[in-house]
Short mmCIF file of C-alpha atoms in Angstrom, two decimals:
data_model
loop_
_atom_site.label_atom_id
_atom_site.label_comp_id
_atom_site.label_asym_id
_atom_site.label_seq_id
_atom_site.Cartn_x
_atom_site.Cartn_y
_atom_site.Cartn_z
CA MET A 1 19.28 7.39 22.44
CA LYS A 2 19.65 9.76 19.50
CA ASN A 3 16.54 11.62 18.38
CA SER A 4 17.50 12.02 14.71
CA GLY A 5 14.99 14.78 14.10
CA ARG A 6 11.93 12.89 15.24
CA ILE A 7 8.84 15.06 15.71
CA ALA A 8 8.64 14.99 19.48
CA ALA A 9 4.96 15.82 19.79
CA LEU A 10 3.76 13.35 17.16
CA THR A 11 2.45 10.22 18.85
CA ARG A 12 1.07 7.18 17.05
CA ARG A 13 -2.51 8.18 17.83
CA GLN A 14 -1.90 11.74 16.60
CA VAL A 15 -0.41 10.43 13.38
CA LEU A 16 -3.42 8.21 12.74
CA THR A 17 -5.87 11.00 13.53
CA ALA A 18 -4.08 13.60 11.46
CA GLY A 19 -3.35 11.09 8.75
CA SER A 20 -6.94 10.13 8.23
CA ALA A 21 -8.15 13.71 7.94
CA ALA A 22 -11.33 12.17 9.32
CA THR A 23 -11.73 14.46 12.31
CA ALA A 24 -12.05 17.53 10.12
CA VAL A 25 -14.55 15.80 7.86
CA LEU A 26 -16.72 14.37 10.62
CA ALA A 27 -16.82 17.69 12.46
CA MET A 28 -18.37 19.49 9.48
CA PRO A 29 -22.00 20.62 9.91
CA SER A 30 -24.82 18.77 8.19
CA LEU A 31 -25.30 20.13 4.68
CA SER A 32 -28.15 20.02 2.19
CA PHE A 33 -27.58 17.96 -0.96
CA ALA A 34 -29.62 17.22 -4.03
CA ARG A 35 -30.72 13.59 -4.03
CA GLY A 36 -29.42 11.22 -6.63
CA VAL A 37 -25.74 12.15 -6.75
CA ARG A 38 -24.15 8.91 -7.97
CA ILE A 39 -20.77 8.18 -6.42
CA VAL A 40 -18.87 5.05 -7.40
CA ILE A 41 -15.82 4.02 -5.39
CA ILE A 42 -13.38 1.58 -6.98
CA GLY A 43 -11.61 -0.35 -4.26
CA ALA A 44 -12.51 -1.07 -0.65
CA GLY A 45 -9.12 -1.07 1.03
CA ALA A 46 -7.59 1.64 3.18
CA GLY A 47 -8.44 4.43 0.74
CA GLY A 48 -11.72 3.20 -0.70
CA GLY A 49 -13.06 1.81 2.58
CA THR A 50 -12.28 5.04 4.41
CA ALA A 51 -13.84 7.17 1.68
CA ALA A 52 -17.00 5.04 1.67
CA ARG A 53 -17.49 5.24 5.42
CA LEU A 54 -16.93 9.00 5.54
CA LEU A 55 -19.20 9.69 2.56
CA VAL A 56 -22.06 7.71 4.08
CA GLN A 57 -21.62 9.59 7.35
CA GLN A 58 -21.64 12.93 5.54
CA LEU A 59 -24.23 12.34 2.83
CA GLY A 60 -26.47 9.64 4.27
CA ASP A 61 -29.28 8.90 1.83
CA LYS A 62 -28.66 12.12 -0.09
CA ALA A 63 -26.39 10.26 -2.51
CA ASP A 64 -26.22 6.84 -4.12
CA ILE A 65 -22.86 5.35 -3.11
CA LEU A 66 -21.59 2.06 -4.51
CA VAL A 67 -18.26 0.44 -3.66
CA LEU A 68 -16.69 -1.97 -6.13
CA THR A 69 -14.68 -4.37 -3.99
CA GLY A 70 -12.75 -6.19 -6.70
CA PRO A 71 -13.27 -9.84 -7.67
CA SER A 72 -13.97 -10.89 -4.09
CA LYS A 73 -15.59 -9.31 -1.05
CA THR A 74 -12.92 -10.90 1.13
CA TYR A 75 -10.13 -8.42 1.81
CA TYR A 76 -6.60 -9.49 2.70
CA PRO A 77 -4.98 -6.35 4.15
CA PRO A 78 -1.72 -5.73 2.27
CA PHE A 79 -0.05 -4.48 5.44
CA LEU A 80 -0.42 -8.01 6.89
CA GLN A 81 0.90 -9.87 3.85
CA THR A 82 4.45 -10.31 5.12
CA GLY A 83 3.06 -12.34 8.01
CA ARG A 84 1.08 -14.46 5.57
CA LEU A 85 4.22 -14.96 3.51
CA LEU A 86 5.77 -16.50 6.62
CA GLY A 87 2.74 -18.76 7.06
CA GLU A 88 1.27 -16.83 9.98
CA ALA A 89 -2.47 -16.41 10.52
CA ALA A 90 -3.78 -12.92 9.80
CA PRO A 91 -7.29 -11.44 9.88
CA THR A 92 -9.38 -10.92 6.78
CA VAL A 93 -12.25 -8.51 6.27
CA ASP A 94 -15.70 -9.41 4.95
CA LEU A 95 -16.23 -6.23 2.96
CA GLY A 96 -19.91 -6.85 2.30
CA LEU A 97 -20.53 -7.27 6.01
CA ARG A 98 -18.31 -4.50 7.36
CA LEU A 99 -19.18 -1.83 4.81
CA GLY A 100 -22.80 -2.96 4.86
CA GLU A 101 -22.91 -2.26 8.60
CA SER A 102 -22.00 1.33 7.75
CA GLY A 103 -24.79 1.52 5.18
CA VAL A 104 -22.54 1.13 2.14
CA ALA A 105 -23.68 -0.84 -0.91
CA THR A 106 -21.01 -3.13 -2.38
CA MET A 107 -20.52 -5.11 -5.58
CA ALA A 108 -17.88 -7.74 -6.33
CA GLY A 109 -16.33 -7.74 -9.77
CA SER A 110 -13.27 -6.67 -11.74
CA VAL A 111 -13.20 -3.18 -13.25
CA ILE A 112 -12.10 -3.62 -16.85
CA ALA A 113 -12.82 -0.20 -18.35
CA LEU A 114 -13.48 3.41 -17.47
CA ASP A 115 -15.23 5.65 -20.01
CA ARG A 116 -14.76 9.20 -18.76
CA ARG A 117 -16.75 10.76 -21.58
CA ARG A 118 -19.82 8.66 -20.82
CA LYS A 119 -18.99 8.66 -17.08
CA GLN A 120 -19.32 4.92 -16.92
CA VAL A 121 -17.42 2.06 -15.28
CA THR A 122 -17.50 -1.42 -16.81
CA VAL A 123 -17.35 -4.32 -14.35
CA GLN A 124 -16.76 -7.98 -15.22
CA ARG A 125 -18.79 -10.29 -12.96
CA ASN A 126 -18.23 -13.92 -13.94
CA GLU A 127 -19.53 -14.05 -17.52
CA THR A 128 -21.47 -10.80 -17.26
CA ARG A 129 -20.34 -7.26 -17.98
CA THR A 130 -22.14 -4.44 -16.22
CA GLN A 131 -21.94 -0.73 -17.05
CA LEU A 132 -22.29 1.51 -14.01
CA PRO A 133 -22.92 5.24 -14.44
CA TYR A 134 -21.47 7.79 -12.04
CA ASP A 135 -21.50 11.50 -11.38
CA LEU A 136 -18.35 11.43 -9.27
CA LEU A 137 -15.78 8.66 -9.07
CA ILE A 138 -13.23 7.79 -6.39
CA ALA A 139 -10.59 5.38 -7.69
CA ALA A 140 -8.60 3.60 -4.98
CA PRO A 141 -7.95 0.17 -6.52
CA GLY A 142 -4.37 -0.29 -5.33
CA VAL A 143 -1.46 -1.22 -7.56
CA SER A 144 -1.27 -3.55 -10.52
CA LEU A 145 1.64 -5.99 -10.60
CA GLY A 146 3.91 -6.21 -13.64
CA ARG A 147 6.66 -8.65 -14.59
CA TYR A 148 10.43 -8.75 -14.92
CA GLY A 149 10.77 -9.37 -18.64
CA GLU A 150 10.53 -13.06 -19.43
CA THR A 151 9.58 -15.49 -16.67
CA ALA A 152 9.59 -19.28 -16.57
CA GLY A 153 8.67 -22.02 -14.16
CA GLY A 154 5.37 -20.55 -13.01
CA GLU A 155 5.36 -17.22 -11.20
CA PRO A 156 4.39 -17.65 -7.51
CA ASP A 157 2.02 -15.25 -5.81
CA PRO A 158 4.23 -12.49 -4.34
CA CYS A 159 1.77 -11.98 -1.48
CA TRP A 160 1.78 -8.23 -2.01
CA THR A 161 -1.72 -7.01 -2.83
CA ALA A 162 -5.16 -7.23 -1.23
CA GLY A 163 -6.15 -9.98 -3.65
CA SER A 164 -3.49 -12.40 -2.43
CA ALA A 165 -4.57 -15.07 0.04
CA CYS A 166 -1.09 -16.60 0.56
CA SER A 167 -2.57 -18.94 3.12
CA ALA A 168 0.23 -21.48 2.78
CA GLY A 169 3.08 -18.99 2.99
CA LEU A 170 5.98 -18.66 0.55
CA PRO A 171 6.02 -21.78 -1.66
CA GLY A 172 9.22 -23.72 -1.04
CA LEU A 173 10.03 -22.15 2.31
CA ALA A 174 9.07 -25.23 4.34
CA GLY A 175 11.42 -27.45 2.35
CA PHE A 176 14.25 -24.94 2.02
CA PRO A 177 17.57 -26.85 1.80
CA GLU A 178 20.30 -26.62 4.41
CA GLY A 179 22.86 -24.00 3.43
CA GLY A 180 20.53 -22.73 0.71
CA THR A 181 20.15 -19.23 -0.73
CA LEU A 182 16.88 -17.36 -1.05
CA GLY A 183 16.87 -14.80 -3.86
CA ILE A 184 14.65 -11.74 -3.40
CA VAL A 185 14.05 -9.45 -6.37
CA ALA A 186 13.20 -5.91 -5.24
CA PRO A 187 11.19 -3.67 -7.59
CA PRO A 188 12.00 -0.25 -9.05
CA GLN A 189 10.40 2.86 -7.62
CA PRO A 190 7.63 3.82 -7.29
CA TYR A 191 5.90 0.92 -5.54
CA ARG A 192 3.69 0.24 -2.53
CA CYS A 193 5.28 0.37 0.93
CA PRO A 194 8.96 0.88 0.00
CA PRO A 195 10.53 -0.57 3.22
CA ALA A 196 8.44 -3.77 3.10
CA VAL A 197 10.75 -5.71 0.77
CA TYR A 198 13.66 -5.29 3.18
CA GLU A 199 11.49 -6.07 6.19
CA ARG A 200 10.66 -9.33 4.44
CA ALA A 201 14.36 -10.01 3.94
CA CYS A 202 14.97 -9.54 7.67
CA LEU A 203 12.06 -11.68 8.82
CA LEU A 204 12.79 -14.41 6.30
CA ALA A 205 16.41 -14.40 7.46
CA HIS A 206 15.18 -14.69 11.04
CA ARG A 207 12.99 -17.65 10.10
CA LEU A 208 15.63 -19.44 8.02
CA GLN A 209 18.56 -18.88 10.35
CA GLY A 210 16.54 -20.05 13.31
CA ARG A 211 16.79 -23.56 11.88
CA ASP A 212 19.91 -23.22 9.70
CA PRO A 213 22.54 -20.54 10.45
CA SER A 214 24.20 -21.25 7.10
CA ALA A 215 21.16 -20.05 5.10
CA LYS A 216 21.69 -16.95 2.96
CA ILE A 217 19.50 -14.27 1.38
CA LEU A 218 20.46 -12.42 -1.79
CA ILE A 219 18.56 -9.23 -2.67
CA VAL A 220 18.81 -8.38 -6.37
CA ASP A 221 17.52 -4.82 -6.47
CA GLU A 222 16.21 -2.75 -9.36
CA LYS A 223 17.30 0.37 -7.42
CA ASP A 224 20.61 1.78 -6.22
CA GLY A 225 19.28 2.68 -2.78
CA TYR A 226 16.22 2.22 -0.60
CA PRO A 227 14.43 3.76 2.42
CA MET A 228 15.90 3.25 5.88
CA GLN A 229 18.93 1.62 4.29
CA ALA A 230 21.31 2.31 7.17
CA LEU A 231 18.88 0.69 9.62
CA PHE A 232 18.48 -2.42 7.50
CA GLU A 233 22.21 -2.75 6.86
CA ALA A 234 22.86 -2.54 10.59
CA ALA A 235 20.28 -5.30 11.12
CA TYR A 236 21.90 -7.51 8.47
CA ALA A 237 25.21 -7.19 10.33
CA ASP A 238 23.99 -7.27 13.93
CA TYR A 239 21.27 -9.92 13.74
CA TYR A 240 22.03 -12.02 10.69
CA ASP A 241 25.83 -12.12 10.59
CA ASP A 242 25.82 -10.53 7.14
CA ALA A 243 23.84 -13.45 5.73
CA VAL A 244 21.75 -10.89 3.80
CA GLU A 245 23.54 -9.53 0.74
CA TRP A 246 22.19 -6.59 -1.25
CA ILE A 247 23.13 -6.08 -4.90
CA PRO A 248 22.12 -2.69 -6.37
CA ARG A 249 21.13 -2.24 -10.00
CA GLU A 250 24.40 -0.51 -10.88
CA PHE A 251 26.18 -3.82 -10.19
CA HIS A 252 23.91 -6.05 -12.29
CA GLY A 253 22.38 -3.73 -14.90
CA GLY A 254 18.75 -4.80 -14.51
CA VAL A 255 16.73 -8.01 -14.19
CA LYS A 256 15.89 -9.51 -17.58
CA ARG A 257 14.54 -12.98 -16.84
CA ILE A 258 13.51 -15.10 -13.87
CA ASP A 259 13.19 -18.87 -13.91
CA PHE A 260 11.33 -19.74 -10.73
CA ARG A 261 11.59 -23.50 -11.19
CA GLN A 262 15.35 -23.48 -11.79
CA GLY A 263 16.08 -20.74 -9.26
CA LEU A 264 17.73 -18.42 -11.79
CA ILE A 265 17.74 -14.60 -11.80
CA GLU A 266 19.26 -13.34 -15.06
CA THR A 267 20.48 -9.74 -15.28
CA ASP A 268 22.39 -7.71 -17.85
CA PHE A 269 25.76 -8.54 -16.29
CA GLU A 270 25.29 -11.80 -14.41
CA ALA A 271 23.01 -14.76 -13.72
CA PHE A 272 22.36 -15.51 -10.04
CA GLU A 273 21.62 -19.12 -9.08
CA VAL A 274 19.58 -19.55 -5.89
CA ASP A 275 17.49 -22.28 -4.29
CA LEU A 276 14.27 -20.27 -4.09
CA VAL A 277 13.15 -17.03 -5.75
CA HIS A 278 10.79 -14.52 -4.19
CA ALA A 279 10.16 -11.67 -6.63
CA VAL A 280 8.21 -8.54 -5.72
CA PRO A 281 7.13 -7.29 -9.17
CA PRO A 282 7.31 -3.77 -10.60
CA GLN A 283 4.07 -1.89 -10.00
CA SER A 284 1.81 0.69 -11.58
CA ALA A 285 -1.75 1.93 -11.59
CA PRO A 286 -4.18 -0.64 -13.06
CA ASP A 287 -4.55 -0.82 -16.83
CA PHE A 288 -8.09 0.59 -16.85
CA LEU A 289 -6.80 3.87 -15.38
CA ILE A 290 -3.91 4.00 -17.83
CA ARG A 291 -6.21 3.32 -20.80
CA ALA A 292 -8.55 6.05 -19.55
CA GLY A 293 -5.73 8.58 -19.89
CA LEU A 294 -5.36 9.25 -16.16
CA ALA A 295 -1.74 8.07 -15.74
CA ASP A 296 1.53 9.66 -16.83
CA ALA A 297 4.84 8.14 -17.91
CA THR A 298 5.51 6.87 -14.37
CA GLY A 299 2.51 4.56 -14.62
CA TYR A 300 0.71 6.45 -11.85
CA CYS A 301 -1.96 9.15 -11.86
CA PRO A 302 -1.17 12.86 -11.34
CA VAL A 303 -3.53 14.65 -8.97
CA GLU A 304 -4.31 18.12 -7.72
CA ALA A 305 -2.88 17.56 -4.26
CA ILE A 306 -5.25 19.99 -2.55
CA SER A 307 -8.23 17.77 -3.43
CA MET A 308 -6.94 14.44 -4.83
CA GLN A 309 -8.82 15.21 -8.06
CA SER A 310 -7.27 13.85 -11.21
CA ALA A 311 -5.09 16.38 -13.01
CA THR A 312 -6.94 15.26 -16.15
CA ASP A 313 -10.56 14.94 -14.98
CA PRO A 314 -12.02 16.86 -12.00
CA ASP A 315 -14.85 14.33 -11.62
CA VAL A 316 -12.38 11.56 -10.80
CA TYR A 317 -10.65 11.44 -7.41
CA LEU A 318 -7.53 9.26 -7.18
CA VAL A 319 -6.63 7.98 -3.73
CA GLY A 320 -3.85 5.84 -2.31
CA ASP A 321 -1.33 3.79 -4.25
CA VAL A 322 -2.53 4.87 -7.72
CA ALA A 323 -1.88 8.56 -7.05
CA ALA A 324 1.40 10.17 -8.10
CA ALA A 325 1.69 11.91 -4.75
CA GLY A 326 5.23 13.28 -4.81
CA GLU A 327 7.12 12.76 -1.56
CA MET A 328 4.20 11.08 0.20
CA SER A 329 4.77 7.33 0.23
CA LYS A 330 2.39 4.65 -0.99
CA SER A 331 1.09 3.16 2.25
CA ALA A 332 -2.15 2.39 4.06
CA GLY A 333 -1.72 5.46 6.24
CA SER A 334 -1.23 7.68 3.20
CA ALA A 335 -4.32 6.20 1.56
CA ILE A 336 -6.44 6.91 4.63
CA ALA A 337 -5.14 10.48 4.80
CA GLN A 338 -5.78 11.11 1.11
CA ALA A 339 -9.26 9.59 1.32
CA GLY A 340 -10.17 12.02 4.07
CA LEU A 341 -8.87 14.92 1.98
CA ALA A 342 -10.79 13.78 -1.11
CA VAL A 343 -14.04 13.32 0.82
CA ALA A 344 -13.74 16.74 2.45
CA HIS A 345 -13.37 18.35 -0.98
CA LEU A 346 -16.10 16.25 -2.58
CA VAL A 347 -18.61 17.04 0.18
CA GLU A 348 -17.98 20.77 -0.09
CA ARG A 349 -18.19 20.59 -3.87
CA VAL A 350 -21.50 18.74 -3.94
CA ALA A 351 -22.89 21.25 -1.45
CA GLY A 352 -21.80 24.14 -3.66
CA HIS A 353 -19.46 25.52 -1.01
CA PRO A 354 -15.98 26.85 -1.76
CA ALA A 355 -13.20 24.45 -0.84
CA GLU A 356 -11.48 25.21 2.44
CA ALA A 357 -7.77 25.89 2.73
CA SER A 358 -5.56 22.84 2.32
CA ILE A 359 -4.35 20.90 5.32
CA ASP A 360 -1.16 18.97 5.93
CA LEU A 361 -1.39 15.19 5.93
CA ALA A 362 0.62 12.87 8.17
CA ASP A 363 1.69 9.27 7.90
CA GLN A 364 3.77 6.86 9.94
CA CYS A 365 4.74 3.24 9.44
CA TRP A 366 6.59 0.64 11.47
CA THR A 367 9.00 -1.97 10.14
CA PHE A 368 10.29 -5.11 11.85
CA LEU A 369 14.00 -5.95 11.81
CA THR A 370 13.35 -8.93 14.10
CA PRO A 371 10.11 -9.90 15.86
CA ASP A 372 11.34 -7.90 18.88
CA ASP A 373 13.01 -4.95 17.12
CA ALA A 374 11.11 -2.49 14.97
CA VAL A 375 11.90 0.91 13.50
CA THR A 376 9.62 3.71 12.38
CA LEU A 377 9.43 6.24 9.57
CA GLY A 378 6.97 9.06 9.04
CA GLY A 379 6.34 12.71 8.51
CA ARG A 380 4.02 15.49 7.52
CA TYR A 381 3.21 16.43 3.93
CA ARG A 382 1.81 19.60 2.39
CA PRO A 383 -0.15 19.88 -0.88
CA GLU A 384 1.84 21.89 -3.41
CA GLY A 385 0.33 21.93 -6.87
CA ARG A 386 0.30 18.39 -8.19
CA HIS A 387 2.37 16.77 -5.48
CA PHE A 388 2.86 16.54 -1.74
CA ALA A 389 6.03 18.06 -0.32
CA SER A 390 7.61 16.76 2.87
CA VAL A 391 7.62 19.49 5.53
CA GLU A 392 8.61 17.34 8.53
CA ARG A 393 10.15 13.92 8.57
CA PHE A 394 11.42 11.47 11.17
CA VAL A 395 13.12 8.10 11.10
CA SER A 396 14.47 5.82 13.78
CA ASP A 397 18.14 6.17 14.60
CA VAL A 398 20.64 3.37 14.10
CA GLU A 399 21.81 3.78 17.70
CA GLU A 400 18.42 3.67 19.43
CA ASP A 401 18.42 1.61 22.59
CA GLU A 402 16.74 -1.75 23.11
CA THR A 403 13.88 -0.29 25.14
CA THR A 404 12.90 2.03 22.30
CA ARG A 405 13.08 -0.71 19.71
CA CYS A 406 10.99 -3.09 21.82
CA SER A 407 8.42 -0.33 22.29
CA ASN A 408 8.40 0.19 18.52
CA ALA A 409 7.82 -3.54 18.05
CA ARG A 410 4.80 -3.47 20.35
CA GLU A 411 3.39 -0.49 18.44
CA ALA A 412 4.11 -2.22 15.14
CA ALA A 413 2.24 -5.32 16.28
CA ALA A 414 -0.76 -3.25 17.43
CA TRP A 415 -0.85 -0.96 14.39
CA PRO A 416 -2.67 -3.27 11.88
CA ALA A 417 -5.63 -3.82 14.22
CA MET A 418 -5.86 -0.08 14.80
CA MET A 419 -5.87 0.52 11.06
CA LEU A 420 -8.61 -2.04 10.44
CA GLN A 421 -10.66 -0.57 13.26
CA GLN A 422 -10.25 2.90 11.80
CA ILE A 423 -11.27 1.84 8.30
CA TYR A 424 -14.04 -0.68 8.96
CA GLY A 425 -14.85 -0.87 12.64
CA ALA A 426 -14.37 -4.14 14.54
CA VAL A 427 -13.08 -7.04 12.44
CA SER A 428 -12.76 -10.74 13.19
#
């Protein structure tokens, strides 16, 4: 088996521990805080949930901490959404219950505005709008989904974010015709969990070809390359008899219109006719952060990497997918790591202590090529100004043996439960 530069000493448990930055935070001595510091956390996923738990452990009743969960207090972990897309059962999290057990107050509702001058968040709750004041804000709401120009035929849920239930799986998959073609539209960078689109292609190919070897998948990509490309291309050839075809943007010029009912993907150069369209939309930070002046031209929010503070407003911390974090990917592991970093800085700041030297953050993810073959990607990242620079990186090798890949698959299957345990404690 080739090593391909993998960090030999970095085990899964070490990655999760280092990635969360939680050990350093939890080991800090008890500090004295003025009562009444109002901290609002937008989002209760990997970043927001981790930040809430750590802040309560550090500050206790010395601060008023409120977590805004989004429209619902039921959380559908994004890192389990591919399974839901395939119609598989996956755990959900009762945020009110789980965060409440840690002593965290929660409120359901949609954030519609952020007034940084007044230090106020506006939340829509049914027909009521509520203004919530804050002293310090942690924004970890996840991505907002855009569109590919004009769409027709009703846009199906892409099963990509924490707000997607996707309980019935991909619409149309059950009745997919023999010899049919599934069209997948892959988004431009940057977006959440870059390898996930191609993992979906593999697992959907596995599902379709299990009942119809003549089924095809066509990936119309808004990029000219993607992470772990050599590994995925080997899987397309080895497992799926080249039934998965990838078309880069340079060959089609860009997606202009999608008709979901007619199965039509129109691009600058060509129109692709398929039997079923699954489009993963372009992504950005939510509109309320953009309107508040916290995002740049990329649609994401620049940060001071040493602290995760907004480059525009030091009283706003930006964690997870919304942060323009340089070479650090948008993933659950990255969000946990950044939350730990933000909390460490916030705690020291509230206490009036100087911030400690920056620490490297780590992240690792696993990706299925088949249910029994998984690959891994990860590394270590160092804060440098307003971005994170990769200082060590590893990726599975194309020529890894079957034993290694099966071991990866077992780790990949166990990883979501470990993440949920780390963020919330036991979940059902």
